[in-house]
Coordinates of C-alpha atoms and ligand atoms in Angstrom, one line a residue:
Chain A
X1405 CA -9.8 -24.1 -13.5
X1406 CA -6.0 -23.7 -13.9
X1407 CA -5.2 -26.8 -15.9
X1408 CA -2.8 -25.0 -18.0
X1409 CA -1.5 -22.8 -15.4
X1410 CA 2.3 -21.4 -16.8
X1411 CA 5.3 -22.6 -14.3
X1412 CA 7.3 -19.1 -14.9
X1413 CA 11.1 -20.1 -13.9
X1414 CA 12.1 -18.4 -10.6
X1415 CA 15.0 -16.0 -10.9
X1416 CA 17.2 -18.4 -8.2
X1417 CA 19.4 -16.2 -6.1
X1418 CA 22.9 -17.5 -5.1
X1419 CA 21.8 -19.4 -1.7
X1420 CA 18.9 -21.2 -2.8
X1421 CA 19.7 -23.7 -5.1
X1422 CA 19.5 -26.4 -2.3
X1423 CA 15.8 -25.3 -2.2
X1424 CA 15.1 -25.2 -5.8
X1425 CA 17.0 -28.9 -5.7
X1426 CA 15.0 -30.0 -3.0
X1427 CA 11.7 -29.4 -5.3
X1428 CA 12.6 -31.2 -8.4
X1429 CA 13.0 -34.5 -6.5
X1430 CA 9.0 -33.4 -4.9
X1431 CA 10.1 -31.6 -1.2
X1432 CA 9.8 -28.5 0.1
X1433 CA 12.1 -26.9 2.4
X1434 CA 11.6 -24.4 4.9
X1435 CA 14.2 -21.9 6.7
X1436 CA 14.5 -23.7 10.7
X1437 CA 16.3 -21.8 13.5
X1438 CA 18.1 -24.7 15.5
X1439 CA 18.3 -22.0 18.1
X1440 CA 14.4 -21.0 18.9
X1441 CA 13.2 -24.3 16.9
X1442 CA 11.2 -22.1 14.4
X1443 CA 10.0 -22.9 10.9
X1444 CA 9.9 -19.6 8.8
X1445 CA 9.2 -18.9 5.3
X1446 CA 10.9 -18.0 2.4
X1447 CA 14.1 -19.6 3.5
X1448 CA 17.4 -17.6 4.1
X1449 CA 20.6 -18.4 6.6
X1450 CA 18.7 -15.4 9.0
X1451 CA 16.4 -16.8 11.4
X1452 CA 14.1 -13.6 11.1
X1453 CA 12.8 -14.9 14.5
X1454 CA 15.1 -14.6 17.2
X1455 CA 17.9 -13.5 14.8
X1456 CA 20.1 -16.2 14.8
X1457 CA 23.2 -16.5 11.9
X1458 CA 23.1 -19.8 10.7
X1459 CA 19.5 -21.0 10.2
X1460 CA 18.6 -24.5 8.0
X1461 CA 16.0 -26.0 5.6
X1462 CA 14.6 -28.8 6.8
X1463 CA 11.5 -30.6 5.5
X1464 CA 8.3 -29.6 5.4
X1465 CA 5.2 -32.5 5.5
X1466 CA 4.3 -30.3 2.7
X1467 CA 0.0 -30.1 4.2
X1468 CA -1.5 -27.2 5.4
X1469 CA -4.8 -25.0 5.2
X1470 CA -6.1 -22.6 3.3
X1471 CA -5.8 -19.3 4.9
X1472 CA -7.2 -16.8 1.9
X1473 CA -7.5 -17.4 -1.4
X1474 CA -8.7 -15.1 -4.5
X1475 CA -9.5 -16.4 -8.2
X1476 CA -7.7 -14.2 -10.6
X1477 CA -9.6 -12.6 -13.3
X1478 CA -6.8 -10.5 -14.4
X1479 CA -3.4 -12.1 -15.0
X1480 CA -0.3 -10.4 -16.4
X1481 CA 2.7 -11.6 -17.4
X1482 CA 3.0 -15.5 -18.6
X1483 CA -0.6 -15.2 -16.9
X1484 CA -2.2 -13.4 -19.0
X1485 CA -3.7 -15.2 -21.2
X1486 CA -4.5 -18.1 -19.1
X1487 CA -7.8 -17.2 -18.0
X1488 CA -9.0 -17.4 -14.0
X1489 CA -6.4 -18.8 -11.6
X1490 CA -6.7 -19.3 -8.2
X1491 CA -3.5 -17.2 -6.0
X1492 CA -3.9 -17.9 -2.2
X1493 CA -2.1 -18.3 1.2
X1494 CA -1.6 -22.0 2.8
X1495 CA -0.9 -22.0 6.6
X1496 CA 1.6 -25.0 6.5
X1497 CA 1.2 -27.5 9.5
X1498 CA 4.7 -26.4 10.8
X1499 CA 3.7 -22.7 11.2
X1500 CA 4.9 -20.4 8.4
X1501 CA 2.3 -19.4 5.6
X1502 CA 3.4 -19.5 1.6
X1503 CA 1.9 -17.2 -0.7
X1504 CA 0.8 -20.2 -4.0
X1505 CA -1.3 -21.0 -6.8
X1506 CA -4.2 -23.6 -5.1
X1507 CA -5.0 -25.9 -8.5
X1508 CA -7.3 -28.8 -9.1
X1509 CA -9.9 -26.5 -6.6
X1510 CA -13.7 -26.4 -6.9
X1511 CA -16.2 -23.9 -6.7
X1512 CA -16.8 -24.1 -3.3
X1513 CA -13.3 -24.0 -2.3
X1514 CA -13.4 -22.7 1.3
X1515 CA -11.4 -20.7 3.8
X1516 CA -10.1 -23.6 5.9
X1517 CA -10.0 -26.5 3.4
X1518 CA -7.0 -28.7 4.0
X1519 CA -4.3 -29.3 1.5
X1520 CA -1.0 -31.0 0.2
X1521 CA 1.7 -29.5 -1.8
X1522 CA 2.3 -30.6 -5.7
X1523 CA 5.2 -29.9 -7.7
X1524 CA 5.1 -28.1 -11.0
X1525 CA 8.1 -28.1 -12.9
X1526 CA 9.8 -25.2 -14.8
X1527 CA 12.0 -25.1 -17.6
X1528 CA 14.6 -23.9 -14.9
X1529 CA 16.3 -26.2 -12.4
X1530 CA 12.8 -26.1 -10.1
X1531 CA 9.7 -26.9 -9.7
X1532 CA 6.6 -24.7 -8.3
X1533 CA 5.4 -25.5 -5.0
X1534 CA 1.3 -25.5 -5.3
X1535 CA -1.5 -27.0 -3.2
X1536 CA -4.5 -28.9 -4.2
X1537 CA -7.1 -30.2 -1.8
X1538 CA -5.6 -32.4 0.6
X1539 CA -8.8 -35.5 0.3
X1540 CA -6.7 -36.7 -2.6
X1541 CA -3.1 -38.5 -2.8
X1542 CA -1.0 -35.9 -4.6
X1543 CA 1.0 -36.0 -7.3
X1544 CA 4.0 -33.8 -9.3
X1545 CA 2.8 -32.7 -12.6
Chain B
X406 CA 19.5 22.6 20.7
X407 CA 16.1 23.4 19.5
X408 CA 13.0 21.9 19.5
X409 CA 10.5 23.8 17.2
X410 CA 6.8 22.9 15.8
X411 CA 6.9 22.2 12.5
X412 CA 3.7 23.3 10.1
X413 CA 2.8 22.9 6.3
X414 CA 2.5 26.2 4.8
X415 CA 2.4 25.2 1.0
X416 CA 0.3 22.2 -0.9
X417 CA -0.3 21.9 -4.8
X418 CA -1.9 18.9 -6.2
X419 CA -1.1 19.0 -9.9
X420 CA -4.6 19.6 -11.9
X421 CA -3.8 17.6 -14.6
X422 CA -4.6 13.5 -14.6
X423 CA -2.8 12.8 -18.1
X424 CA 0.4 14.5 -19.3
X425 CA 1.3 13.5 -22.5
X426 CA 5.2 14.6 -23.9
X427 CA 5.9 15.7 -20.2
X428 CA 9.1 14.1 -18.1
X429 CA 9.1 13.1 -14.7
X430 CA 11.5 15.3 -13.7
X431 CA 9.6 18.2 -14.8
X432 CA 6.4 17.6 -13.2
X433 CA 8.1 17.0 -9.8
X434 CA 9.2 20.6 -10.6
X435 CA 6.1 21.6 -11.6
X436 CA 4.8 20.6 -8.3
X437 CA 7.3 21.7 -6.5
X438 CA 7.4 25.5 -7.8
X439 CA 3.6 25.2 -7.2
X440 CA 3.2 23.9 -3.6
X441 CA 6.0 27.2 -2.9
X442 CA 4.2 29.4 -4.5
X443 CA 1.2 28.8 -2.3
X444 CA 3.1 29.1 0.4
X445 CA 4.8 32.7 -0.4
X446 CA 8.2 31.1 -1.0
X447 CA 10.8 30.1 -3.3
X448 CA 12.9 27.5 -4.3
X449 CA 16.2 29.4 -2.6
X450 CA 14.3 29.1 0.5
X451 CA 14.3 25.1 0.6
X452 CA 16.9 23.7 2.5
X453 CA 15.5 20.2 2.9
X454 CA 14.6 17.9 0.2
X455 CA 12.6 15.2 0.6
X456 CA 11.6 12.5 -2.5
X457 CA 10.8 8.7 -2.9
X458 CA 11.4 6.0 -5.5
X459 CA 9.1 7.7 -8.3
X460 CA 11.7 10.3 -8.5
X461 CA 14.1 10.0 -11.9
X462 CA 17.2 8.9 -12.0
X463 CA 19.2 9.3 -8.4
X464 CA 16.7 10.4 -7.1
X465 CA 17.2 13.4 -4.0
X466 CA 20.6 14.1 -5.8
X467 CA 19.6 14.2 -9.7
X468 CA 16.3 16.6 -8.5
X469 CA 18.1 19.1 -5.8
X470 CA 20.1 19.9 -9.4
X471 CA 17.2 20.3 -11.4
X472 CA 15.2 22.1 -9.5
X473 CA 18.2 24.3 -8.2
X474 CA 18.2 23.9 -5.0
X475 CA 21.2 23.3 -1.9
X476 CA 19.2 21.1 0.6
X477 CA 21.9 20.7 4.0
X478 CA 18.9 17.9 4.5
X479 CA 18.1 15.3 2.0
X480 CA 15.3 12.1 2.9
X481 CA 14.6 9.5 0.1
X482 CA 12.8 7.1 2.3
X483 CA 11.1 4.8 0.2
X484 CA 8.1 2.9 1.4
X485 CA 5.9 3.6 -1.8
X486 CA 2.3 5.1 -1.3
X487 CA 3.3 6.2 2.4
X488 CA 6.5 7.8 1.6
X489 CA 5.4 11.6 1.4
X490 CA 3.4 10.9 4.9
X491 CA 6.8 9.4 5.7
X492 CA 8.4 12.7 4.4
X493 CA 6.2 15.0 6.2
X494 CA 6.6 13.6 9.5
X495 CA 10.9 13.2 8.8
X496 CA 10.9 16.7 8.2
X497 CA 9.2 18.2 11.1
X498 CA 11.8 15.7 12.9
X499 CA 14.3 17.6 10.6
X500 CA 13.3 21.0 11.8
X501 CA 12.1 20.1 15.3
X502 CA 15.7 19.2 15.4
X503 CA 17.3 23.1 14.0
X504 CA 18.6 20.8 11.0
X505 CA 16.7 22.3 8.4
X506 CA 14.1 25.4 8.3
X507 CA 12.3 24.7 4.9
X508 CA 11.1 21.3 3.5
X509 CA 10.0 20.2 0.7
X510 CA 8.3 17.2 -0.3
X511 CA 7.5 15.9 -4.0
X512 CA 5.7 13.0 -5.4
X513 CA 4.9 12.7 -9.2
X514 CA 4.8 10.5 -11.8
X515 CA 3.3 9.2 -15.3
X516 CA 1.8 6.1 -15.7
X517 CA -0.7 6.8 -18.0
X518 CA 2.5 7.1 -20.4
X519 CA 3.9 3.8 -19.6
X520 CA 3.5 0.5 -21.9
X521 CA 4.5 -1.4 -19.0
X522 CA 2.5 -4.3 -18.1
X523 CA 4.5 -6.1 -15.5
X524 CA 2.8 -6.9 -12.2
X525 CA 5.7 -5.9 -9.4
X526 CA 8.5 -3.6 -9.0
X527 CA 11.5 -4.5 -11.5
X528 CA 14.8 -3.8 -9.9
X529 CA 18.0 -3.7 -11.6
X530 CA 20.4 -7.2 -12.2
X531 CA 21.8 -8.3 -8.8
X532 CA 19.1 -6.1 -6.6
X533 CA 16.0 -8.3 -6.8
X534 CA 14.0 -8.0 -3.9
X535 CA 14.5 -11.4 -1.8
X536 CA 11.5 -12.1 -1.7
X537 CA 11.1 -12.1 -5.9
X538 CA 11.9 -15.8 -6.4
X539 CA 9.4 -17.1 -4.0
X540 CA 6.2 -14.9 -4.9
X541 CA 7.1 -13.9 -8.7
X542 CA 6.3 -17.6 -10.0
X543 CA 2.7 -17.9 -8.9
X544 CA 1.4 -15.1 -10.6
X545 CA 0.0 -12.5 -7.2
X546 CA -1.0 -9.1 -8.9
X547 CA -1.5 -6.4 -6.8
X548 CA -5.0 -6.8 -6.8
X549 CA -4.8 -10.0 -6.0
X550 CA -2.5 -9.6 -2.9
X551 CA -5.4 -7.1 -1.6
X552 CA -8.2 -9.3 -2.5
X553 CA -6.5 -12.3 -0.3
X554 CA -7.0 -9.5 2.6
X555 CA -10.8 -8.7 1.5
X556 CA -11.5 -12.2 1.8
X557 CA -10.2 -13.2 4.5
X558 CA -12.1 -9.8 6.8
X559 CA -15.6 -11.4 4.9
X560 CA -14.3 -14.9 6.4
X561 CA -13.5 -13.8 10.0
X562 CA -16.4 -10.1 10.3
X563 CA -18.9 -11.5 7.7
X564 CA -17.7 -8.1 5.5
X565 CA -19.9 -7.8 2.4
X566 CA -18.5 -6.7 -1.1
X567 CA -21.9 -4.0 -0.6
X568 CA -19.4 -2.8 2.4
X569 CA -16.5 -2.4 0.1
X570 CA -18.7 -0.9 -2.4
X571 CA -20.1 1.6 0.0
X572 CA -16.1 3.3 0.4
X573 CA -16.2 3.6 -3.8
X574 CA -19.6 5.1 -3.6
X575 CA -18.6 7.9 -1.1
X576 CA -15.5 8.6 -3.2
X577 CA -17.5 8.9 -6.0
X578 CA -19.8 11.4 -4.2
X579 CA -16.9 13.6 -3.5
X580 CA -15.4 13.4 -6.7
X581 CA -18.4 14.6 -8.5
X582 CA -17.9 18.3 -6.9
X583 CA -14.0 17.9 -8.0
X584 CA -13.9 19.2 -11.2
X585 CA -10.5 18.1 -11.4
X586 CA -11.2 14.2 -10.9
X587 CA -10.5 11.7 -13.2
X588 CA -13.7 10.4 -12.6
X589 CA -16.7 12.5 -11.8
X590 CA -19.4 10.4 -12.2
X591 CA -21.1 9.1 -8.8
X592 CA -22.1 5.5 -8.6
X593 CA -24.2 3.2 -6.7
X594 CA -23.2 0.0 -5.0
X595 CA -24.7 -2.3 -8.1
X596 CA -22.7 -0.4 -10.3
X597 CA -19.4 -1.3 -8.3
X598 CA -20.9 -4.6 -7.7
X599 CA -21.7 -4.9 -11.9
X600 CA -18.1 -3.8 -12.9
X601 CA -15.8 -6.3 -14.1
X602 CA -14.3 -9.2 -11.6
X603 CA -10.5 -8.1 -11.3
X604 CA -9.7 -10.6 -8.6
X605 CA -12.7 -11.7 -6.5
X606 CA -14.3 -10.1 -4.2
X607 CA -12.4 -7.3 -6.0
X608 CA -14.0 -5.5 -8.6
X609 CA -12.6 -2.8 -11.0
X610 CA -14.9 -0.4 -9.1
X611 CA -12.9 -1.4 -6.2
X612 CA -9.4 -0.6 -7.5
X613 CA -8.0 3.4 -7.7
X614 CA -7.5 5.4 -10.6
X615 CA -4.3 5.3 -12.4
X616 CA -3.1 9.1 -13.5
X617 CA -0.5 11.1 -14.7
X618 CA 0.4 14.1 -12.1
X619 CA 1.3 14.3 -8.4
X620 CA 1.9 17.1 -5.8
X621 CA 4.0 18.9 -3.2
X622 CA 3.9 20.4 0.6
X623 CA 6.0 22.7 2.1
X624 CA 6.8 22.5 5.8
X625 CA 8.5 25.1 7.4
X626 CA 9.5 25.9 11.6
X627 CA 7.5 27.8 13.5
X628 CA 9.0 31.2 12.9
X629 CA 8.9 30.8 9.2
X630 CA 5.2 29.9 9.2
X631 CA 4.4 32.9 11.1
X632 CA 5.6 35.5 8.7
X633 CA 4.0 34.3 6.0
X634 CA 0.8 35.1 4.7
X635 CA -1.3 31.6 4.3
X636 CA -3.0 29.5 7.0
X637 CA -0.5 27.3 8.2
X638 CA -1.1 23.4 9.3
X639 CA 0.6 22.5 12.6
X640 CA 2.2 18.6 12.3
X641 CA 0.9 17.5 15.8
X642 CA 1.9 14.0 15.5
X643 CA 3.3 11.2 13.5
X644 CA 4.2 7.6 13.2
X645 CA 4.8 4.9 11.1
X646 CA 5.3 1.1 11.0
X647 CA 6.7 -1.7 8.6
X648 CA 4.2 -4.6 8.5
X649 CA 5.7 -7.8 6.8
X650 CA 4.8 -11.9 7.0
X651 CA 8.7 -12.6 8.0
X652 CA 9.1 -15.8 9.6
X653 CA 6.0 -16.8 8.0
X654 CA 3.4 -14.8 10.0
X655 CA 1.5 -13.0 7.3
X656 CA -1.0 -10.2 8.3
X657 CA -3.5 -10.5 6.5
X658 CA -6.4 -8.4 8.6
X659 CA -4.5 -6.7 10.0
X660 CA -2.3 -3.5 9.0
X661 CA 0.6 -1.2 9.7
X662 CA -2.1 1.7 10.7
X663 CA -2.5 -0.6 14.2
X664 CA 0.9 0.4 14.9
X665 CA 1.4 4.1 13.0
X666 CA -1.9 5.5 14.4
X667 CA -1.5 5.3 18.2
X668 CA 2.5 6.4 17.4
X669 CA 0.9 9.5 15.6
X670 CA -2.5 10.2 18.4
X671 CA -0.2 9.8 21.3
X672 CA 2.0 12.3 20.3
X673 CA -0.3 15.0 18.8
X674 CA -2.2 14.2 22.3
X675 CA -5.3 13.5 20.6
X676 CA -8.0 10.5 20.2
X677 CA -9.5 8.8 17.4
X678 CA -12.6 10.0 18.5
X679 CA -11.5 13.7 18.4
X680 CA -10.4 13.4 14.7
X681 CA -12.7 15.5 11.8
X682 CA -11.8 14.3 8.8
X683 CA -9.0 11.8 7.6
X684 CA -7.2 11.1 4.3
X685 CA -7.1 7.3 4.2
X686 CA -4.9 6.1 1.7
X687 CA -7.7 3.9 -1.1
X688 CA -5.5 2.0 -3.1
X689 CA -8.5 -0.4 -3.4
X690 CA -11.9 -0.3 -0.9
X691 CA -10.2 -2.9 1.1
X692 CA -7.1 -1.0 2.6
X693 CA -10.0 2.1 3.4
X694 CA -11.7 -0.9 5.7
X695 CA -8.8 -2.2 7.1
X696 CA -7.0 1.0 8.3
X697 CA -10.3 2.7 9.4
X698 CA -10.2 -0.1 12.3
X699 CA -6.0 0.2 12.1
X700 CA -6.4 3.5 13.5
X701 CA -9.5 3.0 15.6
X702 CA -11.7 4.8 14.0
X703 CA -14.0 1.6 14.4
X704 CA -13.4 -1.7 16.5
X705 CA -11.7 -4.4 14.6
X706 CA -14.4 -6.1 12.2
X707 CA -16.8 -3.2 12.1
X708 CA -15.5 -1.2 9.5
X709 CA -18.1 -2.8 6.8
X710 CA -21.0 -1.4 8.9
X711 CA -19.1 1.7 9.5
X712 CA -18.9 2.7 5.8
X713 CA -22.4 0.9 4.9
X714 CA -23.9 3.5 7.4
X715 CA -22.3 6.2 5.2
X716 CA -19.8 7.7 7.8
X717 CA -17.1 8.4 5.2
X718 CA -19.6 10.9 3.3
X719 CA -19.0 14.3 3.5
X720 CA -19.3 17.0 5.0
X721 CA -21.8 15.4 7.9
X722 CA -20.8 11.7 8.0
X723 CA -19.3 10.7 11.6
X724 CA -16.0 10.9 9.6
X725 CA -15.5 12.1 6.2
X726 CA -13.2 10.1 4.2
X727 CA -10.8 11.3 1.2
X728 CA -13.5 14.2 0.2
X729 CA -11.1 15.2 -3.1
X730 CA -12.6 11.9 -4.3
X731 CA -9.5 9.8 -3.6
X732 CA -7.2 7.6 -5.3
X733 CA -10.9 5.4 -5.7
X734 CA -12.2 8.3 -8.0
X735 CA -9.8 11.7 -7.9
X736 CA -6.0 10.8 -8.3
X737 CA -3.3 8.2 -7.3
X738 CA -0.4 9.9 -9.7
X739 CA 2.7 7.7 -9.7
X740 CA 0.9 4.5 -8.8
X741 CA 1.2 6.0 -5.0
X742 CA -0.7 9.2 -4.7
X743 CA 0.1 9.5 -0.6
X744 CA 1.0 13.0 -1.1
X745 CA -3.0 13.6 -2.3
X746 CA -3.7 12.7 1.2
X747 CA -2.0 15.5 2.9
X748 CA -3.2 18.0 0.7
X749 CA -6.8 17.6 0.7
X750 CA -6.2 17.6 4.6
X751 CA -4.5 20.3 4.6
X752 CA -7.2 22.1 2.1
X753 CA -9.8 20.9 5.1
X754 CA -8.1 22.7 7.7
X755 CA -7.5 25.9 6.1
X756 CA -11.3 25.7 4.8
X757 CA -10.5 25.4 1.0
X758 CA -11.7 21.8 0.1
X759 CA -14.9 22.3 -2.4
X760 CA -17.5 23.8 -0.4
X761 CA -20.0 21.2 -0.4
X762 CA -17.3 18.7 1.1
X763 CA -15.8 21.4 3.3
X764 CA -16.4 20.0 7.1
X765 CA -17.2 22.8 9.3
X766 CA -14.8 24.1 11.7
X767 CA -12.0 21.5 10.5
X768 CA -9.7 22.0 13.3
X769 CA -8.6 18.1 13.3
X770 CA -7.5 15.9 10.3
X771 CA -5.3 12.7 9.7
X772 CA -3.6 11.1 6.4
X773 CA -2.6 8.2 6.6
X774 CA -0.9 6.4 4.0
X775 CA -0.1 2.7 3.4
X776 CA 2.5 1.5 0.6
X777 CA 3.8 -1.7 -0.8
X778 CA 1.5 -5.0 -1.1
X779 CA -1.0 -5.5 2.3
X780 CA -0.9 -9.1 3.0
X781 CA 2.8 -9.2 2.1
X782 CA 5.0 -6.3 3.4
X783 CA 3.8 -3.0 3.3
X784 CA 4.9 0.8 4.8
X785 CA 2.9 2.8 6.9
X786 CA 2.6 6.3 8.0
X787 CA 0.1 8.1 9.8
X788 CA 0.2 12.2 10.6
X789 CA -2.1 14.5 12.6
X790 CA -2.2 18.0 11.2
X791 CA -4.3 20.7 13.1
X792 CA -5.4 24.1 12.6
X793 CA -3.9 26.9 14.4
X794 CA -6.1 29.6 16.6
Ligands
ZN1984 ZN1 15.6 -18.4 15.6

């Protein structure tokens, strides 16, 4: 399920290229607040937290959970011809929780399964952060 | 400075569910000219305006020309699907506050016309929403982004797709005495269970309509409403909330209502408990489950049982749910259809809903309405409207 899934090329704003950056060489960044020490996603310099000017990316381990998860039936878009795809939520070990694609998944794909980020790359200067189940090493597509 | 009860003394939901060769701007007029007319009044009466993003061009400004009006008060707060609530409660504000003396509030739209087939909200070169580049890529309808909130209630409350179906199935009930609904036929849970997988555990039979149309309310202070001749509906209460995942924190059981319900029952001075019937906004069966517990209607995680032990049917289930039909079976014009769920409250307090849904003695009623994506930001409003005498 999802083999074939399209990589559609984010529309990069003008602070996130260090991000985008960050995923063709396989990492993914998160926003940090050096100020309250939180992880938040998606990344901009406002720690949404505690409202601190300023905040980072630093490195995320990239493994997390899944928190929800729904196979698509009905794609639009570059997805709609691709038949059933799996959109979910990961809970990433540091905190914050991405909205992804989960690929490489089962049937009995579970609420709770643990996971590790893969990159999918666009024809765009970045790669897709996914997530496929954790129990194997992962690899970038 | 005054401070002044505010009431709705016009509604008009637009009969029509498909408008072929029709303009936008026209049927917010349409609306418009009819939600005044039941109310006894006319468009050089307004002299508030209140519209959301479905309305053309720049927005407030391009429609206070067309429709000819001079508003001193203009609102185009834009949280989609719970705007109008929005709207209703910012102009009894308005007039509480001697700003303005005559609202009026449109919604409309025609996306039965529209070849579109994008998935989210396209915004002009330079104005993408900030979140775009890190959702767009991985393909999240809007179905989708409620399903991830179905399955996660099954996960933690052990809610059934059955439950969901059961909120479909009493929409369908109602809508079969609408004669305006764009679908009147009733079904069963197998049916909404049978219909095609959209994105699981959401069916098609768990999605709303999509139709051509929309509808206006006029609200009006309290010495306006008393020389006119209709039943007018007394704004006892309103609040709203902005529920988003910032920081990373996404909601995804629960919803804006927690917040905009006990905002709205505080100030009206009223309890869930008290509450007759209640508009809940139906985008799909999910956000009817989530926001009956939002607002306390049930305790968090019993809203499948609630609707399996048919308390949303009408007129003499514990508490009647969306008896026009909904958006699940009736009308969701402009992709948002929150001003549908003021005016079949507003039609339950003055006794005009169709007779076999009419509640008895409606004294009490709620809309609430919920707009954007749940389980990634979302708006949310909640009024209480009341009859008077
Ligand atoms: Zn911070």
């Amino acid at each position: 399920m999802g083999a074939q899934l399209p990589a559609p090329e984010p529309a990069i704003g003008p602070e996130s290229a260090e991000f985008w950056a960050a995923t063709l060489e396989g990492r993914l960044l998160l926003g940090f607040c050096d100020s309250c020490l939180t992880y938040f996603w998606y990344p901009r310099p406002l720690c949404p937290a505690c409202g601190t000017w300023g905040a980072r990316l630093r490195e995320s381990a990239g493994l997390g959970e899944v928190v929800s998860y729904t196979r698509v039936h009905r794609g639009l878009g570059e997805y709609a011809e691709v038949g059933v795809y799996v959109v979910g939520y990961v809970q990433l070990d540091e905190g914050p929780r991405l909205l992804t694609n989960l690929v490489d998944v089962s049937d009995d794909l579970r609420i709770g399964d643990r996971v590790a980020v893969v990159f999918h790359k666009t024809d765009g200067p970045a790669a897709l952060p996914r997530f496929r189940p954790a129990s194997e090493p992962a690899h970038s597509a | 400075m005054t401070s002044r009860a505010a009431y709705v003394v016009g509604a008009f939901e637009h009969p029509a569910r498909s408008l072929p060769g029709r303009s936008v701007a026209s049927v917010h007029a349409e609306v418009a000219h009819g939600a005044l007319r039941d109310a006894g009044l006319n468009f050089s009466d307004v002299d508030a305006y209140f519209c959301a993003g479905d309305a053309p061009g720049f927005g407030a400004i391009s429609m206070a020309e067309y429709l000819g009006i001079r508003p001193r008060y203009t609102d185009s707060t834009e949280t989609g699907g719970s705007a109008p609530i929005a709207h209703l409660g910012h102009a009894a504000a308005a007039i509480a506050d001697g700003r303005c003396d005559v609202a009026l509030v449109t919604l409309a739209g025609l996306p039965r016309q529209s070849t579109s087939r994008t998935f989210r909200l396209e915004y002009p070169e330079g104005l993408e929403a900030p979140e775009d580049e890190f959702e767009q890529p991985f393909g999240a309808t809007t179905p989708a982004l409620y399903a991830l909130a179905a399955r996660r209630h099954m996960y933690e409350y052990g809610t059934t797709s059955a439950d969901l179906a059961a909120v479909k199935v009493a929409a369908s009930r109602h809508a079969a005495v609408n004669p305006n609904a764009r679908l009147r036929n009733e079904v069963t849970v197998e049916e909404v269970l049978e219909s095609a997988m959209i994105a699981d555990p959401l069916h098609k039979l768990d999605c709303c309509v999509v139709t051509d149309g929309g509808g206006a309310v006029v609200v009006v202070a309290e010495e306006i409403a008393r020389s006119l001749p209709r039943t007018a509906v007394r704004v006892l209460g309103y609040g709203e909330a902005s529920p988003h995942g910032s920081g990373g924190d996404v909601p995804l059981t629960s919803v804006g209502a927690q917040l905009s319900g006990p905002r709205a029952f505080e100030r009206a001075g009223v309890r869930p408990a008290d509450i007759k019937y209640a508009s809940i906004y139906d985008s799909y069966t999910i956000t009817v489950l989530l926001t009956l517990e939002g607002l306390g209607f049930c305790e968090p995680g019993q809203a499948g049982r609630f609707v399996r032990e048919g308390a949303l049917v009408a007129p003499y289930g514990r508490l009647p749910v969306n008896t026009d039909g909904g958006g699940l079976s009736n009308n969701h014009p402009a992709n948002r259809g929150g001003i549908t769920k003021i005016i079949e409250a507003v039609r339950q307090i003055r006794g005009e809903a169709n007779p076999e849904v009419q509640i008895p003695n409606c004294d009490l009623a709620v809309a609430h309405g919920t707009g954007g994506w749940l389980t990634t930001r979302a708006g949310a409003a909640t009024v209480v409207l009341g009859g008077v005498g």
